[in-house]
Amino acid sequence: MQTSREDVGIAIRSAFLRKGTQQRFSLFALIVFSIILIYFETIETKPLNYVRYFVKDSIYRGSVIVSSPAKGFNLVIRSIQDHLNVKDQNEKLKRENAKLKEKIFDPGFLILENTQLRKLLDEQVTASGKLISARVILDKQSPYLNSFILNSGSNRKIKNSMEVLDGINFIGRIVDVNFFSSRVLLVTDLNSKIPVLIEPLGYHAIMSGRGENEPILEYLPEKNKVIAGNKVYTSGKEGIFDPGIPIGVVKINEGKILVSLYSDVSQIMFVNINLGGND
Amino acid sequence: MSYSIKDIKLKILNSIPLLLLIFISLNGNSIINFKFFTINLHYILIYYWVLRRPQALGYGFIFLSGIITDVIFGLPIGVNALTLLVIASVAAYVRVVTVRISLFYDWMTFIPALLFANFIYFIVLYFSEYSVDYLYLFTNSIFTFIFYPALWLIFGLLINISKQGTHV
C-alpha cells in the first residue's frame, strides 16, 4: 500500500514538476502563473491596464491578420450565394416594396405612433451629433460571450458602457476599451441586461440576452397585454443609455416574450458609438 | 549547418501541432461550431500531443495559446490558459503511468481531463461573475469526447508520416 502511494507521488512529481523533453517551463510553474494572472484581472491600476491594453491590441491585430484568408473565403462564398439567390431576393423585395407603398399612403399612422412614443418617453430622441463610426475587425462569436471587436478605442474617446448602434438601432454596449480597440457586448449575450420600454402600452421591462438571436423580456407586469409586433425601445431608466433608441419588435414563441432585433448582429461591419452615453 | 529538403519537410511536419495550436487560438476556432453541436478542438489537440509526443507542444506555447484565446473570446486573462494546462497535466500524468498506447485507454482517460478542465472553467467564470450556458458546456464536452477517436486517428497518421520521414 505504501509503495503504491509512493508510486503515485513519483508520477505526479514527474508529470508536474519536471520540465521534460524540450520543455522550458514546468506545468506547476505555469499553472501558478495562470492563477496569478486571473487574480491580477481583478486589480485595476494604471500600469496594469496599460499592459492589458497593449497585450489585447497586439493579439487583436494578430488575429485580424490570421483570420483574413478565412474572411476573404467567406466573402467569396457569400457573394456566390447572393448571386444564386437573386431571383428569390427580387420577389421578396417586390413584396416589401408593395407593403411600404401602402404604408407611405397612410402617414397619419406614423404621426400618431410618433406622438404616442414621445408622450411616453417625455423626452426628445437625442444623440445624433455625438456619434462616431467604427469598423468591426473581429466577430468571433465565443460560446460564452456574444461580442465583437471594434477598431477604435480610447484613442477616439470611447469609454465603457457607451451604447453601440447599427445605423439607428441599438445592438449593445462597450464593455472593454483598449488604446486602439474595444469590445462590444451584444444584446444577445447571456450577460446583457438592458432596461427597455414596450410601445404602445408603455411597459417597462428588462431585455436579457439568451446566447441566441432573440433576447427575452423579463420583469414585465404580471397581467401585461404585450402582443407580437409591439415595439421595443431603450427606456434610459438607469441613466446609462439614451431613451427611445429602437431595438426590435416583440415576438411570442411558446409563451416566451422574445425580441426580434431590427439588426442582424451576424452581418454587421460598421457600427455607430454614442459618445454622449456616459456623460 | 545546411538543411536538406527532407529535413525541412520533417521540421514542418513536426511543427504542425504547434502551428495548429497557435492558428486556432488566433483565429478563434478553438471551439468549432457545427449546426447542432460544438467540439473543443483545443482540448483534443493538447491532450493528444502532450500524451503522445510532448516534445511537439511546449507547455509555454500551451499557456500562450490559452492567453490568446482568453483575449479573443473576451474572458478574464488566464482562464483558458489554466484550463488548457489542466488538460496538459492530466495528459502528462497519464503518459507517466502508462506503457502501451491504445485508443481505448487514451479515450477513457480523456474523461477526467474534461471533467477537471470544465470544473476549473466553471469555478473561475462563476467567481468572475460571468453567466455561462451550462447546457452548452455539457453538450460541448460530450461531443468533444465523442470526436476524440476521429482526431486520434488523424493525428496518429501525422505521427506515422513523420516517423516514415525520419527512417527514410
Short mmCIF file of C-alpha atoms in Angstrom, two decimals:
data_model
loop_
_atom_site.label_atom_id
_atom_site.label_comp_id
_atom_site.label_asym_id
_atom_site.label_seq_id
_atom_site.Cartn_x
_atom_site.Cartn_y
_atom_site.Cartn_z
CA MET A 1 0.00 0.00 0.00
CA GLN A 2 2.84 2.29 0.98
CA THR A 3 4.66 1.55 -2.30
CA SER A 4 1.54 2.30 -4.38
CA ARG A 5 1.13 5.69 -2.69
CA GLU A 6 4.79 6.45 -3.30
CA ASP A 7 4.38 5.50 -6.96
CA VAL A 8 1.50 7.95 -7.37
CA GLY A 9 3.61 10.65 -5.69
CA ILE A 10 6.52 9.97 -8.00
CA ALA A 11 4.23 10.02 -11.06
CA ILE A 12 2.67 13.33 -10.01
CA ARG A 13 6.08 14.88 -9.31
CA SER A 14 7.37 13.63 -12.63
CA ALA A 15 4.38 14.99 -14.56
CA PHE A 16 4.06 18.36 -12.83
CA LEU A 17 7.44 19.44 -11.57
CA ARG A 18 9.93 18.07 -14.09
CA LYS A 19 10.43 20.11 -17.20
CA GLY A 20 10.57 17.11 -19.54
CA THR A 21 11.98 16.89 -23.05
CA GLN A 22 12.42 20.25 -24.77
CA GLN A 23 10.21 21.98 -22.17
CA ARG A 24 11.34 25.31 -20.77
CA PHE A 25 8.75 25.54 -18.02
CA SER A 26 7.23 23.03 -15.64
CA LEU A 27 3.46 22.59 -15.64
CA PHE A 28 3.28 23.52 -11.98
CA ALA A 29 5.04 26.87 -12.53
CA LEU A 30 2.73 27.75 -15.43
CA ILE A 31 -0.42 26.77 -13.50
CA VAL A 32 0.66 29.02 -10.61
CA PHE A 33 1.38 31.82 -13.09
CA SER A 34 -2.10 31.41 -14.66
CA ILE A 35 -3.75 31.68 -11.24
CA ILE A 36 -1.73 34.85 -10.53
CA LEU A 37 -2.89 36.29 -13.88
CA ILE A 38 -6.54 35.54 -13.07
CA TYR A 39 -6.08 37.30 -9.73
CA PHE A 40 -4.47 40.30 -11.49
CA GLU A 41 -7.60 40.61 -13.64
CA THR A 42 -9.47 41.77 -10.55
CA ILE A 43 -6.96 44.59 -9.91
CA GLU A 44 -7.47 47.91 -11.69
CA THR A 45 -4.35 50.06 -11.75
CA LYS A 46 -3.00 52.29 -14.50
CA PRO A 47 0.27 50.41 -15.21
CA LEU A 48 -1.59 47.06 -15.27
CA ASN A 49 -4.27 48.50 -17.53
CA TYR A 50 -1.62 49.77 -19.96
CA VAL A 51 -0.07 46.30 -20.13
CA ARG A 52 -3.55 44.80 -20.71
CA TYR A 53 -4.34 47.32 -23.48
CA PHE A 54 -1.03 46.60 -25.18
CA VAL A 55 -1.44 42.80 -24.98
CA LYS A 56 -5.06 42.88 -26.17
CA ASP A 57 -4.39 45.32 -29.02
CA SER A 58 -1.46 43.18 -30.23
CA ILE A 59 -3.48 39.95 -30.10
CA TYR A 60 -6.44 41.53 -31.91
CA ARG A 61 -4.16 42.75 -34.71
CA GLY A 62 -2.55 39.31 -34.94
CA SER A 63 -5.97 37.71 -35.08
CA VAL A 64 -7.12 40.07 -37.85
CA ILE A 65 -4.11 39.03 -39.95
CA VAL A 66 -4.52 35.30 -39.28
CA SER A 67 -8.27 35.29 -39.94
CA SER A 68 -8.14 37.44 -43.09
CA PRO A 69 -7.81 34.48 -45.55
CA ALA A 70 -10.81 32.76 -43.95
CA LYS A 71 -12.73 36.04 -44.03
CA GLY A 72 -11.93 36.51 -47.72
CA PHE A 73 -13.06 32.96 -48.46
CA ASN A 74 -16.35 33.55 -46.60
CA LEU A 75 -16.94 36.74 -48.59
CA VAL A 76 -16.48 34.84 -51.86
CA ILE A 77 -18.88 32.11 -50.72
CA ARG A 78 -21.43 34.70 -49.60
CA SER A 79 -21.24 36.61 -52.89
CA ILE A 80 -21.76 33.35 -54.83
CA GLN A 81 -24.79 32.55 -52.64
CA ASP A 82 -26.13 36.08 -53.21
CA HIS A 83 -25.87 35.61 -56.97
CA LEU A 84 -27.69 32.31 -56.74
CA ASN A 85 -30.47 33.87 -54.65
CA VAL A 86 -31.06 36.89 -56.91
CA LYS A 87 -34.47 35.68 -58.13
CA ASP A 88 -35.82 34.99 -54.63
CA GLN A 89 -34.47 38.30 -53.35
CA ASN A 90 -36.12 40.16 -56.22
CA GLU A 91 -39.52 38.67 -55.43
CA LYS A 92 -39.08 39.39 -51.70
CA LEU A 93 -38.11 42.99 -52.43
CA LYS A 94 -41.16 43.43 -54.67
CA ARG A 95 -43.42 42.25 -51.84
CA GLU A 96 -41.68 44.55 -49.33
CA ASN A 97 -41.91 47.44 -51.78
CA ALA A 98 -45.67 46.95 -52.16
CA LYS A 99 -46.09 46.88 -48.36
CA LEU A 100 -44.02 50.06 -47.92
CA LYS A 101 -46.05 51.84 -50.60
CA GLU A 102 -49.21 51.01 -48.68
CA LYS A 103 -47.70 52.49 -45.51
CA ILE A 104 -46.45 55.65 -47.24
CA PHE A 105 -50.05 56.41 -48.27
CA ASP A 106 -51.05 56.36 -44.60
CA PRO A 107 -48.80 58.96 -42.88
CA GLY A 108 -51.41 59.53 -40.17
CA PHE A 109 -50.49 56.22 -38.62
CA LEU A 110 -46.82 57.21 -38.40
CA ILE A 111 -47.64 60.63 -36.93
CA LEU A 112 -49.87 59.06 -34.28
CA GLU A 113 -47.26 56.48 -33.41
CA ASN A 114 -44.58 59.17 -33.10
CA THR A 115 -46.74 61.35 -30.85
CA GLN A 116 -47.58 58.40 -28.60
CA LEU A 117 -43.96 57.43 -28.28
CA ARG A 118 -42.78 60.94 -27.44
CA LYS A 119 -45.53 61.30 -24.89
CA LEU A 120 -44.43 58.05 -23.27
CA LEU A 121 -40.80 58.97 -23.13
CA ASP A 122 -41.45 62.61 -22.41
CA GLU A 123 -38.06 63.32 -23.90
CA GLN A 124 -36.58 64.06 -27.24
CA VAL A 125 -34.67 61.38 -29.06
CA THR A 126 -31.16 62.79 -28.93
CA ALA A 127 -27.58 61.83 -29.70
CA SER A 128 -27.43 62.43 -33.45
CA GLY A 129 -24.43 64.77 -33.16
CA LYS A 130 -22.41 62.60 -30.74
CA LEU A 131 -21.98 59.53 -32.89
CA ILE A 132 -18.72 58.17 -34.22
CA SER A 133 -18.37 55.24 -36.58
CA ALA A 134 -16.10 52.25 -36.13
CA ARG A 135 -15.35 49.14 -38.10
CA VAL A 136 -15.86 45.62 -36.76
CA ILE A 137 -12.46 43.95 -37.03
CA LEU A 138 -13.22 40.67 -35.29
CA ASP A 139 -16.56 38.98 -34.84
CA LYS A 140 -15.50 35.69 -33.30
CA GLN A 141 -18.65 34.61 -31.56
CA SER A 142 -17.42 33.00 -28.39
CA PRO A 143 -19.74 30.37 -26.93
CA TYR A 144 -19.63 32.26 -23.65
CA LEU A 145 -19.61 35.83 -24.89
CA ASN A 146 -21.55 37.22 -27.88
CA SER A 147 -19.39 40.16 -28.72
CA PHE A 148 -17.19 41.71 -31.35
CA ILE A 149 -14.10 43.88 -31.54
CA LEU A 150 -14.04 47.41 -33.00
CA ASN A 151 -11.04 49.19 -34.50
CA SER A 152 -11.41 52.20 -32.19
CA GLY A 153 -10.66 52.55 -28.53
CA SER A 154 -9.64 55.21 -26.05
CA ASN A 155 -7.81 56.95 -28.93
CA ARG A 156 -11.30 58.06 -30.11
CA LYS A 157 -12.63 58.76 -26.61
CA ILE A 158 -14.63 55.54 -26.39
CA LYS A 159 -15.46 54.56 -22.81
CA ASN A 160 -17.08 51.60 -21.10
CA SER A 161 -20.91 51.37 -21.16
CA MET A 162 -21.34 53.58 -24.23
CA GLU A 163 -24.22 52.49 -26.45
CA VAL A 164 -23.46 50.88 -29.80
CA LEU A 165 -25.83 51.25 -32.73
CA ASP A 166 -26.24 49.59 -36.09
CA GLY A 167 -27.49 52.59 -38.06
CA ILE A 168 -30.07 53.88 -35.59
CA ASN A 169 -30.80 50.54 -33.90
CA PHE A 170 -29.39 49.59 -30.52
CA ILE A 171 -27.25 46.43 -30.63
CA GLY A 172 -25.10 46.51 -27.50
CA ARG A 173 -22.70 48.38 -25.28
CA ILE A 174 -18.96 48.83 -24.88
CA VAL A 175 -17.53 46.56 -22.18
CA ASP A 176 -13.78 46.69 -22.69
CA VAL A 177 -11.69 49.56 -24.03
CA ASN A 178 -8.04 49.39 -25.14
CA PHE A 179 -5.90 52.02 -26.92
CA PHE A 180 -6.88 51.09 -30.47
CA SER A 181 -9.69 48.61 -30.00
CA SER A 182 -12.77 48.00 -27.91
CA ARG A 183 -15.22 45.15 -27.27
CA VAL A 184 -18.96 45.40 -27.80
CA LEU A 185 -21.19 43.15 -25.70
CA LEU A 186 -24.18 42.37 -27.89
CA VAL A 187 -27.75 42.38 -26.58
CA THR A 188 -27.93 38.67 -27.43
CA ASP A 189 -25.27 37.75 -24.85
CA LEU A 190 -26.16 35.95 -21.62
CA ASN A 191 -24.55 38.75 -19.60
CA SER A 192 -26.55 41.53 -21.28
CA LYS A 193 -29.44 43.13 -19.32
CA ILE A 194 -30.96 46.26 -20.89
CA PRO A 195 -33.84 48.32 -19.42
CA VAL A 196 -36.43 48.71 -22.17
CA LEU A 197 -39.81 50.26 -22.86
CA ILE A 198 -42.54 48.49 -24.83
CA GLU A 199 -44.66 50.64 -27.08
CA PRO A 200 -47.58 51.45 -27.32
CA LEU A 201 -48.58 50.37 -23.75
CA GLY A 202 -45.54 51.84 -22.07
CA TYR A 203 -44.48 48.76 -20.09
CA HIS A 204 -41.02 48.79 -18.56
CA ALA A 205 -39.03 45.55 -18.70
CA ILE A 206 -35.51 44.14 -18.75
CA MET A 207 -34.31 42.65 -22.00
CA SER A 208 -31.94 39.76 -21.21
CA GLY A 209 -29.69 38.01 -23.70
CA ARG A 210 -30.00 34.24 -24.04
CA GLY A 211 -26.91 33.49 -26.12
CA GLU A 212 -29.26 33.15 -29.10
CA ASN A 213 -30.54 35.61 -31.70
CA GLU A 214 -33.66 36.71 -29.83
CA PRO A 215 -33.32 38.17 -26.30
CA ILE A 216 -36.12 37.63 -23.78
CA LEU A 217 -38.23 40.24 -21.95
CA GLU A 218 -38.21 39.84 -18.17
CA TYR A 219 -39.81 41.63 -15.18
CA LEU A 220 -42.93 42.65 -17.11
CA PRO A 221 -46.09 43.41 -15.07
CA GLU A 222 -47.96 40.19 -14.21
CA LYS A 223 -51.10 40.86 -16.23
CA ASN A 224 -49.47 42.59 -19.15
CA LYS A 225 -51.06 42.87 -22.57
CA VAL A 226 -47.91 42.63 -24.62
CA ILE A 227 -48.62 41.24 -28.08
CA ALA A 228 -46.45 40.23 -31.01
CA GLY A 229 -45.45 43.24 -33.07
CA ASN A 230 -45.17 45.69 -30.13
CA LYS A 231 -42.05 47.80 -30.49
CA VAL A 232 -39.15 47.73 -28.06
CA TYR A 233 -37.02 50.79 -27.25
CA THR A 234 -34.35 51.60 -24.69
CA SER A 235 -36.01 53.18 -21.67
CA GLY A 236 -32.98 55.07 -20.40
CA LYS A 237 -34.17 54.20 -16.90
CA GLU A 238 -30.75 53.52 -15.39
CA GLY A 239 -29.35 56.71 -16.91
CA ILE A 240 -26.75 54.75 -18.88
CA PHE A 241 -28.35 54.79 -22.32
CA ASP A 242 -30.39 57.42 -24.11
CA PRO A 243 -34.13 56.70 -24.13
CA GLY A 244 -36.07 55.87 -27.29
CA ILE A 245 -33.44 54.01 -29.28
CA PRO A 246 -35.18 51.32 -31.38
CA ILE A 247 -34.18 47.72 -30.60
CA GLY A 248 -36.73 45.40 -32.19
CA VAL A 249 -40.28 44.05 -32.11
CA VAL A 250 -41.95 41.66 -29.70
CA LYS A 251 -42.28 38.05 -30.83
CA ILE A 252 -44.15 35.48 -28.78
CA ASN A 253 -42.85 31.93 -29.03
CA GLU A 254 -44.14 29.07 -26.84
CA GLY A 255 -45.32 31.52 -24.19
CA LYS A 256 -41.97 33.31 -24.03
CA ILE A 257 -41.92 37.02 -24.83
CA LEU A 258 -38.92 37.49 -27.10
CA VAL A 259 -37.50 40.41 -29.03
CA SER A 260 -36.83 40.04 -32.74
CA LEU A 261 -33.99 42.52 -33.30
CA TYR A 262 -34.11 45.06 -36.11
CA SER A 263 -30.44 44.37 -36.84
CA ASP A 264 -28.92 41.06 -37.85
CA VAL A 265 -25.92 41.07 -35.50
CA SER A 266 -24.07 38.46 -37.55
CA GLN A 267 -23.93 40.74 -40.61
CA ILE A 268 -22.67 43.96 -39.08
CA MET A 269 -19.46 45.52 -40.45
CA PHE A 270 -19.71 49.12 -39.22
CA VAL A 271 -21.31 50.49 -36.07
CA ASN A 272 -22.04 53.87 -34.52
CA ILE A 273 -20.99 54.63 -30.96
CA ASN A 274 -22.76 57.30 -28.98
CA LEU A 275 -20.02 59.26 -27.21
CA GLY A 276 -22.57 61.08 -25.13
CA GLY A 277 -23.78 57.89 -23.44
CA ASN A 278 -21.52 58.20 -20.45
CA ASP A 279 -21.55 61.92 -19.83
CA MET B 1 24.60 23.68 -40.83
CA SER B 2 22.77 23.13 -44.07
CA TYR B 3 19.27 21.69 -44.24
CA SER B 4 18.17 19.28 -46.94
CA ILE B 5 14.62 19.36 -48.35
CA LYS B 6 13.89 16.20 -46.35
CA ASP B 7 14.94 17.95 -43.10
CA ILE B 8 12.78 20.95 -43.89
CA LYS B 9 9.77 18.70 -44.68
CA LEU B 10 10.33 16.87 -41.40
CA LYS B 11 10.61 20.13 -39.48
CA ILE B 12 7.34 21.34 -41.00
CA LEU B 13 5.62 18.04 -40.21
CA ASN B 14 6.84 18.17 -36.61
CA SER B 15 5.71 21.77 -36.21
CA ILE B 16 2.15 21.10 -37.45
CA PRO B 17 0.70 20.61 -33.92
CA LEU B 18 2.29 23.84 -32.71
CA LEU B 19 1.21 25.80 -35.79
CA LEU B 20 -2.30 24.39 -35.45
CA LEU B 21 -2.37 25.35 -31.76
CA ILE B 22 -1.40 28.97 -32.42
CA PHE B 23 -3.61 29.20 -35.52
CA ILE B 24 -6.79 28.00 -33.80
CA SER B 25 -6.15 30.38 -30.90
CA LEU B 26 -5.55 33.44 -33.07
CA ASN B 27 -8.34 32.55 -35.49
CA GLY B 28 -10.81 31.97 -32.65
CA ASN B 29 -11.51 28.42 -33.84
CA SER B 30 -10.69 26.59 -30.64
CA ILE B 31 -14.37 25.67 -30.44
CA ILE B 32 -15.76 24.51 -33.78
CA ASN B 33 -19.47 25.16 -34.23
CA PHE B 34 -21.43 22.69 -36.28
CA LYS B 35 -25.17 23.01 -36.81
CA PHE B 36 -26.30 21.01 -33.79
CA PHE B 37 -23.16 20.59 -31.75
CA THR B 38 -19.72 22.00 -30.98
CA ILE B 39 -16.31 20.47 -30.41
CA ASN B 40 -13.43 21.85 -28.41
CA LEU B 41 -10.53 21.26 -30.78
CA HIS B 42 -8.11 22.88 -28.34
CA TYR B 43 -8.69 20.22 -25.67
CA ILE B 44 -8.28 17.30 -28.08
CA LEU B 45 -5.16 18.77 -29.67
CA ILE B 46 -3.43 19.43 -26.36
CA TYR B 47 -4.45 16.16 -24.73
CA TYR B 48 -3.32 14.06 -27.69
CA TRP B 49 0.04 15.72 -28.27
CA VAL B 50 1.05 16.05 -24.62
CA LEU B 51 0.16 12.39 -24.20
CA ARG B 52 1.75 11.01 -27.35
CA ARG B 53 4.54 13.41 -28.31
CA PRO B 54 5.16 16.02 -25.61
CA GLN B 55 8.17 17.48 -27.41
CA ALA B 56 5.82 18.69 -30.19
CA LEU B 57 3.92 21.10 -27.92
CA GLY B 58 5.80 23.12 -25.33
CA TYR B 59 3.90 23.91 -22.13
CA GLY B 60 4.85 27.57 -22.64
CA PHE B 61 3.09 27.56 -26.00
CA ILE B 62 0.00 25.94 -24.48
CA PHE B 63 -0.05 28.72 -21.90
CA LEU B 64 0.39 31.37 -24.59
CA SER B 65 -2.37 29.84 -26.69
CA GLY B 66 -4.69 29.97 -23.67
CA ILE B 67 -3.92 33.65 -23.13
CA ILE B 68 -4.65 34.40 -26.81
CA THR B 69 -7.97 32.52 -26.62
CA ASP B 70 -8.94 34.45 -23.48
CA VAL B 71 -8.32 37.77 -25.20
CA ILE B 72 -10.13 36.76 -28.40
CA PHE B 73 -13.16 35.37 -26.52
CA GLY B 74 -13.24 38.26 -24.05
CA LEU B 75 -12.75 36.12 -20.93
CA PRO B 76 -10.61 37.07 -17.91
CA ILE B 77 -6.95 36.59 -18.88
CA GLY B 78 -5.66 33.28 -17.54
CA VAL B 79 -8.90 31.25 -17.55
CA ASN B 80 -8.26 29.31 -20.75
CA ALA B 81 -4.53 29.15 -20.01
CA LEU B 82 -5.30 27.45 -16.69
CA THR B 83 -7.88 25.12 -18.25
CA LEU B 84 -5.53 24.05 -21.04
CA LEU B 85 -2.72 23.47 -18.56
CA VAL B 86 -5.06 21.26 -16.51
CA ILE B 87 -5.74 19.19 -19.65
CA ALA B 88 -1.97 19.03 -20.27
CA SER B 89 -1.37 17.99 -16.63
CA VAL B 90 -3.79 15.06 -16.85
CA ALA B 91 -2.19 14.01 -20.16
CA ALA B 92 1.31 14.28 -18.65
CA TYR B 93 0.25 12.17 -15.65
CA VAL B 94 -1.38 9.52 -17.87
CA ARG B 95 1.79 9.44 -20.01
CA VAL B 96 3.94 8.79 -16.94
CA VAL B 97 1.78 5.92 -15.66
CA THR B 98 1.10 4.12 -18.97
CA VAL B 99 3.33 1.98 -21.11
CA ARG B 100 1.19 0.78 -24.02
CA ILE B 101 -0.56 3.04 -26.49
CA SER B 102 -4.22 2.24 -27.11
CA LEU B 103 -7.10 4.33 -28.39
CA PHE B 104 -9.48 2.98 -25.77
CA TYR B 105 -7.20 3.83 -22.82
CA ASP B 106 -6.47 7.32 -24.21
CA TRP B 107 -10.15 7.88 -24.81
CA MET B 108 -11.22 6.83 -21.31
CA THR B 109 -8.53 8.88 -19.60
CA PHE B 110 -9.75 11.89 -21.57
CA ILE B 111 -12.90 11.86 -19.37
CA PRO B 112 -11.16 13.01 -16.15
CA ALA B 113 -9.24 15.59 -18.19
CA LEU B 114 -12.52 17.05 -19.48
CA LEU B 115 -14.11 16.92 -16.03
CA PHE B 116 -11.21 18.70 -14.33
CA ALA B 117 -10.96 21.31 -17.10
CA ASN B 118 -14.68 22.10 -17.09
CA PHE B 119 -14.72 22.24 -13.30
CA ILE B 120 -11.89 24.81 -13.30
CA TYR B 121 -13.62 26.74 -16.10
CA PHE B 122 -16.89 26.81 -14.22
CA ILE B 123 -15.32 27.86 -10.91
CA VAL B 124 -13.27 30.71 -12.39
CA LEU B 125 -16.13 32.08 -14.50
CA TYR B 126 -18.52 31.79 -11.58
CA PHE B 127 -16.26 33.90 -9.36
CA SER B 128 -15.63 36.34 -12.22
CA GLU B 129 -19.45 36.82 -12.40
CA TYR B 130 -19.77 35.61 -15.98
CA SER B 131 -23.03 33.92 -16.96
CA VAL B 132 -22.38 30.57 -18.56
CA ASP B 133 -24.72 28.36 -20.53
CA TYR B 134 -24.25 25.11 -18.58
CA LEU B 135 -26.15 23.03 -21.11
CA TYR B 136 -23.82 24.30 -23.81
CA LEU B 137 -20.77 23.46 -21.72
CA PHE B 138 -22.15 19.96 -21.11
CA THR B 139 -23.01 19.18 -24.75
CA ASN B 140 -19.68 20.62 -25.87
CA SER B 141 -17.86 18.26 -23.50
CA ILE B 142 -19.90 15.26 -24.66
CA PHE B 143 -19.21 15.91 -28.35
CA THR B 144 -15.54 16.71 -27.68
CA PHE B 145 -15.31 13.29 -26.02
CA ILE B 146 -17.19 11.57 -28.87
CA PHE B 147 -14.95 13.13 -31.54
CA TYR B 148 -11.69 12.27 -29.79
CA PRO B 149 -11.15 8.96 -31.68
CA ALA B 150 -11.58 10.65 -35.08
CA LEU B 151 -8.85 13.18 -34.31
CA TRP B 152 -6.77 10.46 -32.59
CA LEU B 153 -6.65 8.65 -35.94
CA ILE B 154 -5.79 11.79 -37.91
CA PHE B 155 -3.02 12.82 -35.51
CA GLY B 156 -1.78 9.23 -35.42
CA LEU B 157 -1.46 9.36 -39.20
CA LEU B 158 0.61 12.54 -38.87
CA ILE B 159 2.94 10.85 -36.40
CA ASN B 160 3.34 7.86 -38.74
CA ILE B 161 4.16 10.10 -41.70
CA SER B 162 6.81 11.96 -39.69
CA LYS B 163 8.23 8.63 -38.45
CA GLN B 164 8.49 7.38 -42.03
CA GLY B 165 10.25 10.64 -42.94
CA THR B 166 12.81 10.04 -40.16
CA HIS B 167 13.51 6.46 -41.22
CA VAL B 168 13.90 7.14 -44.97
#
